[in-house]
XYZ file of N, CA and C in Angstrom:
723
model
N 27.202 11.863 21.743
C 26.468 13.102 21.164
C 27.114 13.581 19.871
N 28.514 13.678 19.969
C 29.179 14.140 18.806
C 29.027 13.222 17.578
N 29.081 11.979 17.925
C 28.945 10.917 16.954
C 27.551 11.053 16.159
N 26.569 11.253 17.023
C 25.213 11.326 16.488
C 25.079 12.584 15.689
N 25.592 13.729 16.166
C 25.507 14.972 15.386
C 26.337 14.946 14.053
N 27.507 14.272 14.181
C 28.354 14.167 13.017
C 27.527 13.228 11.930
N 26.906 12.188 12.382
C 26.198 11.339 11.510
C 25.048 11.974 10.778
N 24.315 12.826 11.600
C 23.146 13.618 10.976
C 23.673 14.548 9.941
N 24.775 15.233 10.284
C 25.241 16.218 9.286
C 25.769 15.575 8.020
N 26.423 14.390 8.108
C 26.811 13.647 6.970
C 25.629 13.132 6.187
N 24.538 12.653 6.943
C 23.386 12.204 6.315
C 22.693 13.327 5.458
N 22.643 14.417 6.036
C 22.061 15.599 5.326
C 22.885 15.940 4.100
N 24.171 15.861 4.222
C 24.987 16.183 3.073
C 24.802 15.196 1.975
N 24.601 13.831 2.256
C 24.315 12.795 1.333
C 23.048 13.078 0.589
N 22.038 13.443 1.389
C 20.744 13.700 0.749
C 20.773 14.921 -0.148
N 21.329 16.121 0.408
C 21.315 17.320 -0.406
C 22.301 17.316 -1.618
N 23.305 16.417 -1.535
C 24.209 16.385 -2.566
C 23.788 15.263 -3.663
N 22.625 14.737 -3.451
C 22.082 13.751 -4.338
C 23.052 12.586 -4.538
N 23.528 11.987 -3.491
C 24.471 10.944 -3.510
C 23.823 9.745 -4.398
N 24.621 9.198 -5.335
C 24.123 8.276 -6.265
C 23.681 7.099 -5.675
N 24.419 6.486 -4.722
C 23.998 5.305 -3.963
C 22.784 5.419 -3.249
N 22.616 6.510 -2.476
C 21.438 6.765 -1.758
C 20.305 6.944 -2.526
N 20.236 7.746 -3.634
C 19.151 8.011 -4.430
C 18.712 6.826 -5.431
N 19.691 6.060 -5.678
C 19.274 4.772 -6.521
C 18.484 3.866 -5.552
N 18.845 3.649 -4.329
C 17.993 2.997 -3.467
C 16.636 3.475 -3.227
N 16.596 4.898 -3.124
C 15.286 5.539 -2.972
C 14.437 5.262 -4.205
N 14.960 5.468 -5.300
C 14.244 5.245 -6.608
C 13.727 3.827 -6.722
N 14.555 2.870 -6.401
C 14.114 1.458 -6.463
C 13.004 1.135 -5.524
N 13.173 1.687 -4.267
C 12.084 1.496 -3.249
C 10.759 2.064 -3.649
N 10.807 3.278 -4.190
C 9.551 3.973 -4.757
C 9.030 3.313 -5.795
N 9.811 2.723 -6.724
C 9.276 1.902 -7.892
C 8.583 0.600 -7.442
N 9.258 -0.155 -6.585
C 8.571 -1.340 -6.074
C 7.326 -1.110 -5.347
N 7.347 -0.113 -4.516
C 6.104 0.230 -3.756
C 4.932 0.707 -4.630
N 5.353 1.654 -5.630
C 4.336 2.129 -6.589
C 3.668 0.972 -7.328
N 4.475 0.158 -7.930
C 3.894 -0.918 -8.749
C 3.124 -1.796 -7.808
N 3.513 -2.189 -6.608
C 2.817 -3.024 -5.751
C 1.402 -2.292 -5.287
N 1.519 -1.101 -5.087
C 0.305 -0.415 -4.661
C -0.724 -0.242 -5.710
N -0.342 -0.008 -7.015
C -1.220 0.037 -8.117
C -1.895 -1.370 -8.250
N -1.182 -2.462 -8.342
C -1.784 -3.709 -8.497
C -2.660 -4.102 -7.325
N -2.163 -3.853 -6.135
C -2.930 -4.176 -4.906
C -4.285 -3.381 -4.932
N -4.192 -2.096 -5.305
C -5.478 -1.258 -5.341
C -6.471 -1.752 -6.334
N -5.912 -2.110 -7.570
C -6.813 -2.487 -8.644
C -7.532 -3.682 -8.260
N -6.861 -4.738 -7.687
C -7.444 -5.897 -7.285
C -8.276 -5.802 -6.026
N -7.672 -5.150 -5.016
C -8.385 -4.996 -3.754
C -9.661 -4.153 -3.783
N -9.637 -3.015 -4.526
C -10.723 -2.218 -4.516
C -11.903 -2.890 -5.371
N -11.571 -3.588 -6.377
C -12.649 -4.389 -7.135
C -13.213 -5.458 -6.271
N -12.286 -6.201 -5.582
C -12.854 -7.346 -4.739
C -13.617 -6.732 -3.479
N -13.102 -5.656 -2.887
C -13.734 -5.176 -1.706
C -15.019 -4.503 -2.016
N -15.142 -3.802 -3.083
C -16.482 -3.211 -3.540
C -17.451 -4.225 -3.747
N -17.027 -5.334 -4.520
C -17.973 -6.412 -4.664
C -18.490 -7.209 -3.418
N -17.586 -7.377 -2.593
C -17.811 -7.969 -1.316
C -18.753 -7.085 -0.425
N -18.654 -5.835 -0.622
C -19.572 -4.940 0.166
C -20.997 -5.153 -0.203
N -21.231 -5.378 -1.482
C -22.539 -5.450 -2.002
C -23.175 -6.865 -2.174
N -22.233 -7.742 -2.434
C -22.724 -9.102 -2.625
C -23.102 -9.732 -1.344
N -24.177 -10.580 -1.471
C -24.745 -11.450 -0.291
C -24.681 -12.901 -0.626
N -23.971 -13.756 0.050
C -23.902 -15.186 -0.340
C -23.574 -15.879 0.955
N -23.792 -17.303 0.904
C -23.588 -18.149 1.993
C -22.074 -18.117 2.358
N -21.760 -17.970 3.602
C -20.340 -17.980 4.053
C -19.739 -16.687 3.971
N -20.458 -15.605 3.695
C -19.857 -14.150 3.568
C -19.192 -13.755 4.985
N -19.818 -14.220 5.990
C -19.379 -13.817 7.365
C -18.010 -14.396 7.622
N -17.863 -15.662 7.169
C -16.469 -16.215 7.351
C -15.396 -15.718 6.503
N -15.868 -15.245 5.298
C -15.000 -14.487 4.426
C -14.442 -13.203 5.041
N -15.332 -12.463 5.653
C -15.040 -11.182 6.299
C -14.025 -11.474 7.579
N -14.311 -12.564 8.238
C -13.408 -12.963 9.364
C -12.052 -13.148 8.890
N -11.978 -13.941 7.827
C -10.614 -14.297 7.176
C -10.004 -13.048 6.695
N -10.707 -12.157 6.109
C -10.199 -10.813 5.659
C -9.590 -10.031 6.665
N -10.337 -9.940 7.800
C -9.884 -9.112 8.972
C -8.659 -9.802 9.691
N -8.601 -11.032 9.541
C -7.379 -11.784 10.104
C -6.203 -11.608 9.328
N -6.396 -11.400 7.970
C -5.280 -11.116 7.134
C -4.655 -9.764 7.243
N -5.442 -8.876 7.852
C -4.966 -7.397 8.201
C -3.749 -7.542 9.158
N -3.680 -8.527 9.893
C -2.556 -8.628 10.904
C -1.523 -9.688 10.416
N -1.514 -9.883 9.088
C -0.580 -10.794 8.618
C 0.818 -10.355 8.656
N 1.679 -11.168 9.408
C 3.185 -10.694 9.610
C 3.843 -10.724 8.297
N 4.624 -9.617 8.056
C 5.277 -9.573 6.744
C 6.430 -10.692 6.659
N 6.976 -11.111 7.741
C 7.986 -12.199 7.566
C 7.259 -13.572 7.146
N 6.059 -13.714 7.490
C 5.303 -14.872 7.132
C 4.960 -14.840 5.621
N 4.588 -13.707 5.210
C 4.361 -13.455 3.800
C 5.606 -13.725 2.887
N 6.760 -13.140 3.456
C 8.093 -13.391 2.722
C 8.472 -14.859 2.655
N 8.101 -15.587 3.757
C 8.449 -17.039 3.820
C 7.627 -17.763 2.798
N 6.266 -17.477 2.831
C 5.331 -18.116 1.863
C 5.793 -17.873 0.400
N 5.989 -16.583 0.062
C 6.392 -16.213 -1.261
C 7.809 -16.927 -1.583
N 8.590 -16.969 -0.647
C 9.955 -17.662 -0.911
C 9.757 -19.118 -1.260
N 8.917 -19.851 -0.563
C 8.674 -21.235 -0.747
C 8.044 -21.416 -2.128
N 7.149 -20.388 -2.558
C 6.519 -20.544 -3.805
C 7.463 -20.302 -5.024
N 8.359 -19.354 -4.850
C 9.254 -18.888 -5.889
C 10.494 -19.619 -5.918
N 10.933 -20.379 -4.925
C 12.162 -21.040 -4.885
C 12.254 -22.056 -5.904
N 13.301 -22.533 -6.291
C 13.582 -23.402 -7.467
C 12.831 -24.722 -7.237
N 12.656 -25.115 -6.046
C 11.909 -26.363 -5.713
C 10.425 -26.184 -5.494
N 10.001 -24.856 -5.474
C 8.605 -24.523 -5.266
C 7.739 -24.636 -6.452
N 6.497 -24.506 -6.435
C 5.545 -24.597 -7.557
C 5.671 -23.533 -8.591
N 6.218 -22.397 -8.194
C 6.405 -21.310 -9.180
C 7.889 -21.089 -9.472
N 8.668 -22.043 -9.098
C 10.238 -21.785 -9.387
C 10.542 -21.551 -10.832
N 9.720 -22.123 -11.668
C 9.997 -22.112 -13.137
C 10.018 -20.705 -13.670
N 9.472 -19.722 -12.866
C 9.312 -18.333 -13.248
C 10.683 -17.622 -13.198
N 11.470 -18.062 -12.309
C 12.777 -17.592 -12.056
C 12.718 -16.149 -11.505
N 11.792 -15.916 -10.596
C 11.591 -14.544 -10.051
C 12.257 -14.290 -8.737
N 12.905 -15.418 -8.198
C 13.428 -15.336 -6.847
C 14.518 -14.226 -6.808
N 14.579 -13.444 -5.700
C 15.654 -12.494 -5.656
C 15.634 -11.477 -6.720
N 14.432 -10.941 -7.031
C 14.277 -10.041 -8.184
C 13.225 -8.918 -7.778
N 13.167 -7.972 -8.634
C 12.103 -6.873 -8.547
C 10.655 -7.457 -8.439
N 10.427 -8.449 -9.248
C 9.138 -9.076 -9.477
C 8.749 -9.731 -8.109
N 9.709 -10.440 -7.502
C 9.458 -11.133 -6.230
C 9.084 -10.148 -5.146
N 9.710 -9.019 -5.116
C 9.347 -8.041 -3.962
C 8.023 -7.493 -4.230
N 7.755 -7.295 -5.573
C 6.301 -6.704 -5.860
C 5.270 -7.711 -5.436
N 5.435 -9.047 -5.729
C 4.449 -10.069 -5.383
C 4.367 -10.119 -3.821
N 5.350 -9.937 -3.108
C 5.213 -9.921 -1.561
C 4.471 -8.815 -1.069
N 4.811 -7.607 -1.647
C 4.114 -6.368 -1.233
C 2.711 -6.245 -1.605
N 2.366 -6.890 -2.739
C 0.952 -7.008 -3.252
C 0.140 -7.770 -2.213
N 0.746 -8.988 -1.745
C -0.017 -9.752 -0.736
C -0.143 -9.043 0.473
N 0.709 -8.214 0.969
C 0.604 -7.405 2.124
C -0.414 -6.261 1.968
N -0.391 -5.664 0.887
C -1.217 -4.525 0.646
C -2.831 -4.864 0.355
N -3.036 -6.057 -0.288
C -4.254 -6.500 -0.733
C -5.395 -6.525 0.345
N -4.973 -7.285 1.426
C -6.055 -7.297 2.564
C -6.410 -5.943 3.131
N -5.418 -5.038 3.260
C -5.769 -3.691 3.669
C -6.687 -2.934 2.760
N -6.404 -2.971 1.492
C -7.246 -2.374 0.524
C -8.585 -2.899 0.467
N -8.656 -4.244 0.542
C -9.967 -4.872 0.468
C -10.859 -4.576 1.587
N -10.206 -4.628 2.839
C -11.018 -4.403 4.022
C -11.529 -3.041 4.148
N -10.621 -2.002 3.862
C -11.109 -0.567 3.870
C -12.154 -0.227 2.837
N -11.917 -0.770 1.519
C -12.827 -0.568 0.518
C -14.258 -1.155 0.855
N -14.130 -2.388 1.387
C -15.400 -3.037 1.701
C -16.268 -2.299 2.652
N -15.516 -1.793 3.652
C -16.205 -0.985 4.831
C -16.782 0.307 4.177
N -15.971 0.957 3.407
C -16.467 2.227 2.724
C -17.718 2.077 1.805
N -17.537 1.029 0.977
C -18.622 0.821 -0.015
C -19.896 0.268 0.716
N -19.704 -0.577 1.760
C -20.836 -1.052 2.438
C -21.573 -0.019 3.156
N -20.942 0.976 3.714
C -21.562 2.043 4.372
C -22.360 2.903 3.293
N -21.803 3.125 2.139
C -22.549 3.763 1.123
C -23.736 3.001 0.569
N -23.518 1.653 0.530
C -24.668 0.820 0.131
C -25.810 0.824 1.148
N -25.495 0.990 2.436
C -26.592 0.983 3.345
C -27.478 2.267 3.212
N -26.848 3.329 2.634
C -27.586 4.539 2.437
C -28.271 4.619 0.987
N -27.627 4.168 0.002
C -28.071 4.333 -1.378
C -28.275 3.135 -2.136
N -27.910 1.939 -1.555
C -28.015 0.669 -2.323
C -29.325 0.309 -2.839
N -30.401 0.419 -1.888
C -31.728 0.023 -2.398
C -32.230 0.894 -3.466
N -31.801 2.147 -3.556
C -32.285 2.936 -4.629
C -31.810 2.454 -5.954
N -30.466 2.147 -5.957
C -29.830 1.639 -7.243
C -30.374 0.282 -7.571
N -30.630 -0.597 -6.560
C -31.227 -1.833 -6.904
C -32.586 -1.772 -7.416
N -33.310 -0.808 -6.932
C -34.744 -0.627 -7.486
C -34.738 -0.135 -8.935
N -33.654 0.468 -9.348
C -33.478 0.870 -10.698
C -32.919 -0.178 -11.601
N -32.679 -1.431 -10.988
C -32.223 -2.547 -11.856
C -30.748 -2.749 -11.943
N -29.989 -2.038 -10.978
C -28.555 -2.202 -11.053
C -28.173 -3.444 -10.326
N -27.338 -4.344 -11.116
C -26.890 -5.573 -10.434
C -25.789 -5.333 -9.453
N -25.289 -6.403 -8.954
C -24.143 -6.316 -7.895
C -22.999 -5.633 -8.487
N -22.500 -6.067 -9.556
C -21.232 -5.351 -9.988
C -21.553 -3.816 -10.384
N -22.742 -3.564 -10.941
C -22.954 -2.210 -11.302
C -23.078 -1.359 -10.071
N -23.820 -1.814 -9.043
C -23.927 -1.025 -7.738
C -22.495 -0.905 -7.083
N -21.707 -1.935 -7.174
C -20.257 -1.818 -6.556
C -19.564 -0.715 -7.338
N -19.697 -0.667 -8.669
C -18.891 0.416 -9.415
C -19.399 1.768 -9.115
N -20.791 1.942 -9.073
C -21.363 3.243 -8.893
C -21.082 3.794 -7.431
N -21.236 2.826 -6.416
C -20.922 3.310 -5.119
C -19.461 3.542 -4.868
N -18.584 2.725 -5.442
C -17.156 3.034 -5.331
C -16.773 4.365 -6.013
N -17.428 4.749 -7.115
C -17.104 5.982 -7.849
C -17.604 7.173 -6.872
N -18.776 6.900 -6.226
C -19.222 8.046 -5.269
C -18.334 8.260 -4.095
N -17.597 7.223 -3.688
C -16.730 7.246 -2.649
C -15.251 7.430 -3.124
N -14.976 7.938 -4.245
C -13.584 7.919 -4.930
C -12.674 8.631 -3.997
N -13.023 9.738 -3.375
C -12.054 10.499 -2.512
C -11.588 9.542 -1.465
N -12.516 8.894 -0.755
C -12.041 7.921 0.328
C -11.219 6.868 -0.235
N -11.539 6.363 -1.423
C -10.701 5.261 -2.056
C -9.395 5.765 -2.411
N -9.281 7.033 -2.664
C -7.880 7.649 -2.979
C -7.071 7.700 -1.687
N -7.761 8.019 -0.626
C -7.132 7.881 0.706
C -6.690 6.471 0.970
N -7.462 5.569 0.604
C -7.134 4.008 0.895
C -5.809 3.814 -0.003
N -5.831 4.229 -1.177
C -4.576 4.045 -2.084
C -3.332 4.585 -1.459
N -3.478 5.828 -0.885
C -2.239 6.538 -0.336
C -1.775 5.653 1.047
N -2.787 5.200 1.685
C -2.545 4.351 2.843
C -1.768 3.080 2.478
N -2.205 2.472 1.336
C -1.617 1.200 0.796
C -0.157 1.494 0.427
N 0.087 2.562 -0.252
C 1.464 2.887 -0.521
C 2.354 3.130 0.658
N 1.813 3.805 1.675
C 2.493 3.864 2.967
C 2.792 2.548 3.567
N 2.006 1.562 3.481
C 2.088 0.263 4.011
C 3.208 -0.452 3.247
N 3.281 -0.310 1.977
C 4.158 -0.989 1.076
C 5.625 -0.343 1.248
N 5.712 0.939 1.259
C 7.066 1.566 1.266
C 7.769 1.343 2.590
N 7.018 1.149 3.651
C 7.658 1.046 5.020
C 7.909 -0.492 5.293
N 7.614 -1.393 4.449
C 7.735 -2.787 4.753
C 9.236 -3.214 4.590
N 9.644 -4.168 5.502
C 11.017 -4.661 5.438
C 11.230 -6.124 5.487
N 10.414 -6.885 6.247
C 10.598 -8.211 6.374
C 10.422 -9.017 5.006
N 9.292 -8.846 4.544
C 9.121 -9.794 3.217
C 10.109 -9.471 2.142
N 10.334 -8.059 1.887
C 11.248 -7.871 0.744
C 12.674 -8.247 1.175
N 13.025 -8.265 2.326
C 14.327 -8.713 2.770
C 14.446 -10.195 2.324
N 13.445 -11.045 2.619
C 13.452 -12.543 2.412
C 13.472 -12.744 0.884
N 12.552 -12.194 0.205
C 12.407 -12.645 -1.233
C 13.300 -11.841 -2.164
N 13.710 -10.678 -1.785
C 14.521 -9.801 -2.565
C 16.107 -10.076 -2.309
N 16.374 -10.556 -1.097
C 17.854 -10.889 -0.885
C 18.638 -9.570 -0.478
N 18.063 -8.391 -0.700
C 18.928 -7.168 -0.261
C 20.135 -7.033 -1.129
N 20.118 -7.322 -2.441
C 21.136 -7.433 -3.256
C 21.593 -5.976 -3.702
N 22.737 -5.545 -3.503
C 23.129 -4.202 -3.921
C 22.993 -3.903 -5.371
N 22.274 -2.805 -5.682
C 22.134 -2.438 -7.136
C 20.990 -3.111 -7.731
N 20.256 -4.079 -7.043
C 19.263 -4.774 -7.782
C 17.946 -4.903 -6.888
N 18.074 -5.301 -5.687
C 16.893 -5.437 -4.781
C 17.010 -4.817 -3.470
N 18.011 -3.908 -3.335
C 18.127 -3.278 -2.113
C 17.213 -1.931 -2.039
N 16.240 -1.978 -1.080
C 15.361 -0.742 -0.957
C 15.727 -0.040 0.317
N 14.916 1.057 0.542
C 15.262 1.851 1.658
C 15.310 1.137 2.999
N 14.134 0.450 3.339
C 14.029 -0.261 4.606
C 15.081 -1.313 4.857
N 15.270 -2.039 3.829
C 16.460 -3.099 4.000
C 17.858 -2.570 4.036
N 18.035 -1.417 3.218
C 19.272 -0.784 3.301
C 19.568 -0.135 4.687
N 18.490 0.391 5.371
C 18.693 0.935 6.638
C 19.092 -0.102 7.634
N 18.411 -1.245 7.612
C 18.774 -2.258 8.523
C 20.216 -2.746 8.249
N 20.569 -2.913 6.951
C 21.951 -3.397 6.693
C 22.992 -2.447 7.218
N 22.905 -1.219 6.756
C 23.818 -0.130 6.955
C 24.028 0.080 8.506
N 22.885 0.027 9.238
C 22.986 0.236 10.752
C 23.829 -1.010 11.285
N 23.573 -2.247 10.810
C 24.365 -3.365 11.279
C 25.860 -3.271 10.980
N 26.099 -2.616 9.902
C 27.478 -2.476 9.422
C 28.181 -1.271 10.160
N 27.323 -0.394 10.806
C 27.858 0.792 11.476
C 27.931 1.974 10.475
N 27.365 1.924 9.350
C 27.450 3.098 8.422
C 26.115 3.937 8.747
N 26.259 4.666 9.799
C 25.116 5.446 10.326
C 24.711 6.589 9.464
N 25.671 7.351 8.734
C 25.232 8.355 7.942
C 24.295 8.034 6.832
N 24.651 6.878 6.097
C 23.781 6.374 5.039
C 22.506 5.860 5.547
N 22.545 5.208 6.630
C 21.249 4.664 7.348
C 20.347 5.966 7.729
N 20.989 6.884 8.258
C 20.252 8.108 8.663
C 19.632 8.888 7.465
N 20.486 8.988 6.447
C 20.085 9.644 5.131
C 18.871 8.997 4.568
N 18.838 7.636 4.517
C 17.727 6.932 3.979
C 16.489 7.078 4.917
N 16.817 7.043 6.192
C 15.727 7.306 7.143
C 15.041 8.612 6.989
N 15.845 9.654 6.721
C 15.289 10.986 6.501
C 14.418 10.978 5.328
N 14.874 10.446 4.262
C 14.063 10.301 2.999
C 12.770 9.595 3.234
N 12.869 8.429 3.939
C 11.689 7.629 4.315
C 10.686 8.580 5.073
N 11.177 9.211 6.044
C 10.353 10.067 6.869
C 9.676 11.173 6.010
N 10.547 11.707 4.993
C 9.971 12.692 4.099
C 8.779 12.214 3.243
N 8.916 10.930 2.849
C 7.942 10.244 2.055
C 6.602 10.060 2.866
N 6.796 9.635 4.124
C 5.687 9.533 4.994
C 5.048 10.777 5.203
N 5.823 11.907 5.448
C 5.273 13.314 5.633
C 4.499 13.702 4.422
N 5.041 13.411 3.232
C 4.372 13.793 2.036
C 2.937 13.048 1.922
N 2.973 11.817 2.334
C 1.755 11.004 2.321
C 0.680 11.551 3.171
N 1.088 11.874 4.430
C 0.200 12.561 5.355
C -0.327 13.847 4.901
N 0.490 14.580 4.232
C 0.064 15.886 3.703
C -1.026 15.544 2.581
N -0.821 14.592 1.784
C -1.746 14.282 0.720
C -3.059 13.794 1.267
N -3.012 13.004 2.345
C -4.268 12.530 3.051
C -4.939 13.704 3.692
N -4.248 14.657 4.252
C -4.941 15.800 4.796
C -5.634 16.673 3.733
N -4.971 16.862 2.542
C -5.561 17.567 1.449
C -6.793 16.856 0.888
N -6.782 15.433 0.825
C -7.911 14.779 0.352
C -9.066 14.928 1.262
N -8.781 14.819 2.697
C -9.893 15.051 3.653
C -10.503 16.393 3.462
N -9.691 17.371 3.401
C -10.183 18.698 3.283
C -11.110 18.913 2.037
N -10.589 18.289 0.938
C -11.348 18.330 -0.318
C -12.612 17.601 -0.326
N -12.606 16.555 0.437
C -13.832 15.715 0.582
C -14.892 16.492 1.370
N -14.427 17.160 2.536
C -15.296 17.921 3.327
C -15.902 19.130 2.507
N -15.075 19.774 1.634
C -15.594 20.786 0.783
C -16.578 20.328 -0.239
N -16.357 19.180 -0.737
C -17.397 18.512 -1.635
C -18.670 18.314 -1.035
N -18.595 17.769 0.226
C -19.843 17.529 0.963
C -20.601 18.709 1.347
N -19.903 19.803 1.714
C -20.551 21.106 2.069
C -21.237 21.630 0.798
N -20.471 21.559 -0.309
C -21.001 22.184 -1.642
C -22.355 21.342 -1.951
N -22.347 19.976 -1.762
C -23.445 19.287 -2.142
C -24.622 19.581 -1.238
N -24.419 19.748 0.073
C -25.410 20.171 1.009
C -26.058 21.464 0.699
N -25.158 22.406 0.317
C -25.662 23.802 -0.051
C -26.549 23.703 -1.288
N -26.051 22.838 -2.253
C -26.866 22.732 -3.592
C -28.241 22.208 -3.280
N -28.324 21.228 -2.406
C -29.674 20.575 -2.105
C -30.546 21.627 -1.336
N -29.910 22.470 -0.585
C -30.802 23.509 0.235
C -31.004 24.683 -0.664
């Protein structure tokens, strides 16, 4: 118990004293996750919105594949990216292995199915209510996708925050493709795993506290978005009445 209490106190001291090692890891982790989330959201929201409106042969199988990818293990993603980016792999000429870029690629692959699936469901629900109206006005598939996605922008913002939470809490893939190199590819989750195995509990707990704070902030943002969305809907209903 004393060991635990001492570790927590030391961890708080590291956080509050802005320990250089700890906060460099935090900054790197947030950078990787932010870049991954932006790329994943841009690609995933565009593809998901189009998939919600488009109708084509084999669409049902595409949705089955997309839903399957939601449960894609992060270590499998890490292994696939490793094989692609290794020197003997098809993308080895890029020289991205054990780098910031490799971790971004892995996290984008993890985030993309989540963003696509949630966006597809959101826009498809909106399309069921308003799609025929826009189609009667001559709007094509892409135009309807963009219009309906814009109408559901608050929900899409919630999806973006969810994607960032998925990226920042990931450990398996970035451990494999990043190599957990100190000062270069070590992020919060991989550092927590390493420092715990080394017995450096204060640093691991300090990083854990920061990670929990990030998750808390994300949940606070999500709650604010939901309240704002409810406020907009109530205002719209009052305007119509």
